[in-house]
Amino acid sequence: MTVILGQMFTGISIGAVLLLIALGLSLTFGQMNVINMAHGEFIMAGAYTTYVLQKSISSAGISLLVALPVAFLVSGALGALLEWLLIRRLYLRPLDTLLVTWGVSLMLQQLARDIFGAPNVQTRAPDVLTGNITVIGGDDPLTFANSRLFILGLALAAVVALALTLRLTPLGRRIRAVVQNRDLAEVSGISTGRVDRTAFFIGSGLAGVAGVALTLVGPIGPTMGTNVIIDAFLVIVVGGIGQLKGTVIVAFVLGVLQSVLEYSTTVSVAKVLVLVAIVAFLQWRPQGLYTLRTRSLV
Amino acid sequence: MVAGAAALAAVVALSACGAKTDAGGTSDKAAQADVSGDTVKVGLLNSLSGTMAISEVTVRDSLKLAIDEINASGGVLGKQIKPISEDGASDWPTFAEKAQKLISEDRVAATFGCWTSASRKAVKPVFEKNKSLLFYPVQYEGLEESPYIFYTGATTNQQIIPALDYLKSQGKKKIYLVGSDYVFPRTANKEIKAYAKANGMTVLGEDYAPLGSTEFSTIANKVKASKADAVFNTLNGDSNVAFFKEYKSAGLTAKGMPVVSVSIAEEEVKSIGAQYLAGQLTAWNYYQTTPGAANTKFVKAYKDKYGQDKPTSDPMEAAYTSVYLWKAMVEKAKSFDPEKVKAASDGITFDAPEGKVTVDGASQHIYKTARIGKIGDDGLIEQVWDSGKPIKPDPYLKGYDWAAGLS
């Protein structure tokens, strides 16, 4: 029994990691229709930010807390810069954004290799996050890893913050207006260029936050972004492009599915089965779990 | 600014194309090393980037140390050694490509390197086809011999079997196998299962993660639920970071369920973090703490060259030793010709940091002492057991009845 509960928790925690890495992408790919292949490298930037901060701040706990907003700003700034330099010229050519951002991702990886060296690096997790809490004691204890609980909390906080921003703030209303009908938004006096850049800043910043979280799970390296970017795209596409609700549900469903299959088969087989399940689902519902209703003509 | 970025993109694209064209050169002729002039070139083939770089960069550094020392003391046959370093990038086809480049373009006299068995299997036909020598410095799963490879790391009966013997002597009967999903762990685990069957041990489970994988929560859960006595870990590269973080998070400890690792040494311990590893076991032939004058000299020379905080490890020691063994073979053969070097190899000895090693000319492996170590809080490994004397290499496990069906 505790095995099943433990495995459920593992699934939810894998889902939380998926959610964090896909969240920013759901804004830039989903809402703005930009296929940003460099999103993974913004995650990497967040992870390296954590690494750099830990070199100058001796307490691992404080450096982690400082890293969260700093990584958001660093990756967000990188994203805004990318948007301003390249992507804003390509909004009507989504396939070109794929190529351009892929090129940028290769450059960023090489840049990281030049700055931090090719071998991967690690950060120290604060002591409180290396332990676990016992949920059910006894001979067959059920324990939850503190680092996983932290990531789960972080993912949920990020979702709530993003949802509230989109729902309640003037900026959020402008973003939604631009997404639903760019031309109408423009003639209504919304500076769509500025809205685009801000949305890109937020989406990329969330990638930085995901990077901070990933330092608690594994190593930090120049190619860590490419390892997660496919999973992030899968979550978005299956969830329904531009749908926060779909992203959240699908991240957790895929996490649990992955962990259940891993437990009953092997890691590699589980990955294949998850992909097969996704392909089958998209045959049945090509638009994903949720779709955006819009009055836009294009 | 945009023009600058575009130009940069063009440069990146061009240099990528340049790297690809090295692949050519498929002559069937024996490779002719370039030994005109007063230098002899050797190839260093290691992953300087990617998931294996954490381990392989240290091997490259150690090879360079041996080459510098030999050059300072007059070189080999009066020639200075000139190392040509190539990056295998943790990618097996790249290893084969670079091996071909070293042999046919740089015309090296011998090549040192490779770490994963997958990379060795990828370059093996290249060295055999070109009749050029590779010195391979890492422990591996055995069941292999090549006329053009010298194996200076441990084979199975010099590492994995002593580790299993040690677990058995400690009363650890139920074991769980965790490994990366490629040649070495799968073959090693086949051998471990055959050993277990013949020695009254039970293998409770066997799990593989893709090389480079960093998601280990399910595997940690499975290991925990299995209630094994010990875990035999054949994970490679930085997957170990994620695995040991998860192991600790799951509340598993070295005391309750020790992990024996055969592919993490001092350098990896340092970067994974000793706090995740203290008390866990390793099986190797050398530790930085191994006593002896040759080791004291090696450790000091390495730290003086690369920094006082840099530890030395088994594969680094085997790599360092391999350059000296090659030198001794060349001097005995009085030639750089691979065939003559091979013919001279049997019985060559060297006072290595791990103790005296001897080349077994028949298998082209070397006699090595097995050592089990325990990782300390300081990240160094203390020996808790050794085999007393160098063990004769037995790559095909001919000396073990239970290994009869393995191939």
mmCIF file of C-alpha atoms in Angstrom, chain B residues 161-298:
data_model
loop_
_atom_site.group_PDB
_atom_site.id
_atom_site.type_symbol
_atom_site.label_atom_id
_atom_site.label_comp_id
_atom_site.label_asym_id
_atom_site.label_seq_id
_atom_site.Cartn_x
_atom_site.Cartn_y
_atom_site.Cartn_z
ATOM 1 C CA ILE B 161 33.751 -10.390 -8.736
ATOM 2 C CA PRO B 162 35.902 -9.202 -5.799
ATOM 3 C CA ALA B 163 33.107 -6.701 -4.995
ATOM 4 C CA LEU B 164 30.547 -9.525 -4.978
ATOM 5 C CA ASP B 165 32.875 -11.683 -2.878
ATOM 6 C CA TYR B 166 33.110 -8.797 -0.419
ATOM 7 C CA LEU B 167 29.322 -8.363 -0.219
ATOM 8 C CA LYS B 168 28.953 -12.104 0.343
ATOM 9 C CA SER B 169 31.544 -12.047 3.120
ATOM 10 C CA GLN B 170 29.557 -9.237 4.777
ATOM 11 C CA GLY B 171 26.393 -11.342 4.725
ATOM 12 C CA LYS B 172 24.668 -9.283 2.016
ATOM 13 C CA LYS B 173 22.559 -11.912 0.282
ATOM 14 C CA LYS B 174 19.764 -9.920 -1.384
ATOM 15 C CA ILE B 175 20.948 -7.387 -3.907
ATOM 16 C CA TYR B 176 19.313 -4.892 -6.240
ATOM 17 C CA LEU B 177 20.927 -3.868 -9.541
ATOM 18 C CA VAL B 178 20.763 -0.299 -10.846
ATOM 19 C CA GLY B 179 22.581 0.736 -14.002
ATOM 20 C CA SER B 180 22.715 2.972 -17.055
ATOM 21 C CA ASP B 181 21.073 1.473 -20.105
ATOM 22 C CA TYR B 182 23.978 0.432 -22.317
ATOM 23 C CA VAL B 183 26.664 -2.211 -22.830
ATOM 24 C CA PHE B 184 28.620 -2.163 -19.579
ATOM 25 C CA PRO B 185 25.806 -2.353 -16.985
ATOM 26 C CA ARG B 186 23.765 -4.881 -18.965
ATOM 27 C CA THR B 187 26.719 -7.248 -19.442
ATOM 28 C CA ALA B 188 28.016 -6.694 -15.898
ATOM 29 C CA ASN B 189 24.554 -7.461 -14.498
ATOM 30 C CA LYS B 190 24.368 -10.657 -16.547
ATOM 31 C CA GLU B 191 27.612 -11.714 -14.882
ATOM 32 C CA ILE B 192 26.379 -10.623 -11.458
ATOM 33 C CA LYS B 193 23.194 -12.678 -11.857
ATOM 34 C CA ALA B 194 25.216 -15.762 -12.867
ATOM 35 C CA TYR B 195 27.474 -15.223 -9.852
ATOM 36 C CA ALA B 196 24.482 -14.766 -7.535
ATOM 37 C CA LYS B 197 22.878 -17.976 -8.749
ATOM 38 C CA ALA B 198 26.043 -19.964 -8.093
ATOM 39 C CA ASN B 199 26.710 -18.353 -4.712
ATOM 40 C CA GLY B 200 23.326 -18.440 -3.004
ATOM 41 C CA MET B 201 22.576 -14.756 -3.458
ATOM 42 C CA THR B 202 19.252 -13.353 -4.706
ATOM 43 C CA VAL B 203 18.867 -10.549 -7.220
ATOM 44 C CA LEU B 204 15.637 -8.808 -6.205
ATOM 45 C CA GLY B 205 15.416 -6.432 -9.128
ATOM 46 C CA GLU B 206 17.239 -4.884 -12.004
ATOM 47 C CA ASP B 207 16.641 -1.370 -13.306
ATOM 48 C CA TYR B 208 18.210 0.655 -16.055
ATOM 49 C CA ALA B 209 17.966 4.386 -16.742
ATOM 50 C CA PRO B 210 18.965 5.977 -20.048
ATOM 51 C CA LEU B 211 22.525 7.348 -19.997
ATOM 52 C CA GLY B 212 22.292 10.943 -18.820
ATOM 53 C CA SER B 213 18.887 10.417 -17.213
ATOM 54 C CA THR B 214 18.213 12.527 -14.130
ATOM 55 C CA GLU B 215 14.835 11.231 -12.972
ATOM 56 C CA PHE B 216 15.385 8.514 -10.366
ATOM 57 C CA SER B 217 12.455 8.839 -7.991
ATOM 58 C CA THR B 218 10.724 5.673 -9.217
ATOM 59 C CA ILE B 219 13.910 3.615 -9.122
ATOM 60 C CA ALA B 220 14.609 4.838 -5.584
ATOM 61 C CA ASN B 221 11.062 3.813 -4.612
ATOM 62 C CA LYS B 222 11.507 0.374 -6.144
ATOM 63 C CA VAL B 223 14.845 -0.143 -4.408
ATOM 64 C CA LYS B 224 13.324 0.952 -1.121
ATOM 65 C CA ALA B 225 10.315 -1.353 -1.450
ATOM 66 C CA SER B 226 12.562 -4.313 -2.346
ATOM 67 C CA LYS B 227 14.175 -4.288 1.131
ATOM 68 C CA ALA B 228 17.434 -5.482 -0.390
ATOM 69 C CA ASP B 229 20.618 -5.891 1.686
ATOM 70 C CA ALA B 230 22.691 -3.910 -0.797
ATOM 71 C CA VAL B 231 22.539 -2.152 -4.163
ATOM 72 C CA PHE B 232 25.033 -2.833 -6.953
ATOM 73 C CA ASN B 233 25.361 0.406 -8.908
ATOM 74 C CA THR B 234 26.623 0.461 -12.492
ATOM 75 C CA LEU B 235 25.307 3.934 -13.357
ATOM 76 C CA ASN B 236 27.741 6.008 -15.366
ATOM 77 C CA GLY B 237 28.395 9.713 -15.510
ATOM 78 C CA ASP B 238 26.290 12.360 -13.846
ATOM 79 C CA SER B 239 23.174 10.184 -13.569
ATOM 80 C CA ASN B 240 24.873 9.256 -10.304
ATOM 81 C CA VAL B 241 24.251 12.785 -9.026
ATOM 82 C CA ALA B 242 20.507 12.441 -9.459
ATOM 83 C CA PHE B 243 20.488 8.842 -8.206
ATOM 84 C CA PHE B 244 22.291 9.542 -4.928
ATOM 85 C CA LYS B 245 20.278 12.715 -4.280
ATOM 86 C CA GLU B 246 17.108 10.679 -4.699
ATOM 87 C CA TYR B 247 18.530 7.797 -2.629
ATOM 88 C CA LYS B 248 19.095 10.099 0.294
ATOM 89 C CA SER B 249 15.742 11.837 -0.161
ATOM 90 C CA ALA B 250 14.023 8.437 -0.014
ATOM 91 C CA GLY B 251 15.576 7.968 3.417
ATOM 92 C CA LEU B 252 17.915 5.181 2.319
ATOM 93 C CA THR B 253 21.311 5.130 4.032
ATOM 94 C CA ALA B 254 24.709 3.496 3.630
ATOM 95 C CA LYS B 255 24.131 1.802 6.960
ATOM 96 C CA GLY B 256 20.757 0.291 6.120
ATOM 97 C CA MET B 257 21.306 -0.491 2.458
ATOM 98 C CA PRO B 258 24.826 0.208 1.192
ATOM 99 C CA VAL B 259 25.424 0.952 -2.479
ATOM 100 C CA VAL B 260 28.502 -0.572 -4.134
ATOM 101 C CA SER B 261 29.513 1.527 -7.122
ATOM 102 C CA VAL B 262 31.998 0.497 -9.773
ATOM 103 C CA SER B 263 32.041 3.681 -11.786
ATOM 104 C CA ILE B 264 32.317 6.555 -9.321
ATOM 105 C CA ALA B 265 35.718 7.521 -8.014
ATOM 106 C CA GLU B 266 37.159 10.484 -6.116
ATOM 107 C CA GLU B 267 36.458 13.065 -8.827
ATOM 108 C CA GLU B 268 32.808 12.049 -9.108
ATOM 109 C CA VAL B 269 32.463 11.891 -5.312
ATOM 110 C CA LYS B 270 33.655 15.470 -5.186
ATOM 111 C CA SER B 271 31.150 16.740 -7.692
ATOM 112 C CA ILE B 272 28.203 14.633 -6.492
ATOM 113 C CA GLY B 273 28.884 15.849 -2.962
ATOM 114 C CA ALA B 274 30.349 13.748 -0.147
ATOM 115 C CA GLN B 275 27.241 14.435 1.962
ATOM 116 C CA TYR B 276 25.235 12.188 -0.381
ATOM 117 C CA LEU B 277 27.869 9.460 -0.509
ATOM 118 C CA ALA B 278 29.561 9.149 2.879
ATOM 119 C CA GLY B 279 29.660 5.520 3.979
ATOM 120 C CA GLN B 280 28.880 4.067 0.544
ATOM 121 C CA LEU B 281 31.199 1.474 -0.998
ATOM 122 C CA THR B 282 33.243 1.469 -4.181
ATOM 123 C CA ALA B 283 35.233 -1.231 -5.958
ATOM 124 C CA TRP B 284 38.417 -0.173 -7.774
ATOM 125 C CA ASN B 285 42.099 -1.023 -8.026
ATOM 126 C CA TYR B 286 43.389 2.331 -6.830
ATOM 127 C CA TYR B 287 42.401 5.140 -4.462
ATOM 128 C CA GLN B 288 44.092 8.437 -3.790
ATOM 129 C CA THR B 289 44.805 7.039 -0.322
ATOM 130 C CA THR B 290 46.545 3.881 -1.624
ATOM 131 C CA PRO B 291 49.910 3.720 0.169
ATOM 132 C CA GLY B 292 53.268 3.672 -1.613
ATOM 133 C CA ALA B 293 55.996 6.013 -2.816
ATOM 134 C CA ALA B 294 54.874 5.841 -6.460
ATOM 135 C CA ASN B 295 51.421 7.040 -5.442
ATOM 136 C CA THR B 296 52.727 9.823 -3.198
ATOM 137 C CA LYS B 297 54.713 11.101 -6.169
ATOM 138 C CA PHE B 298 51.759 10.760 -8.565
#
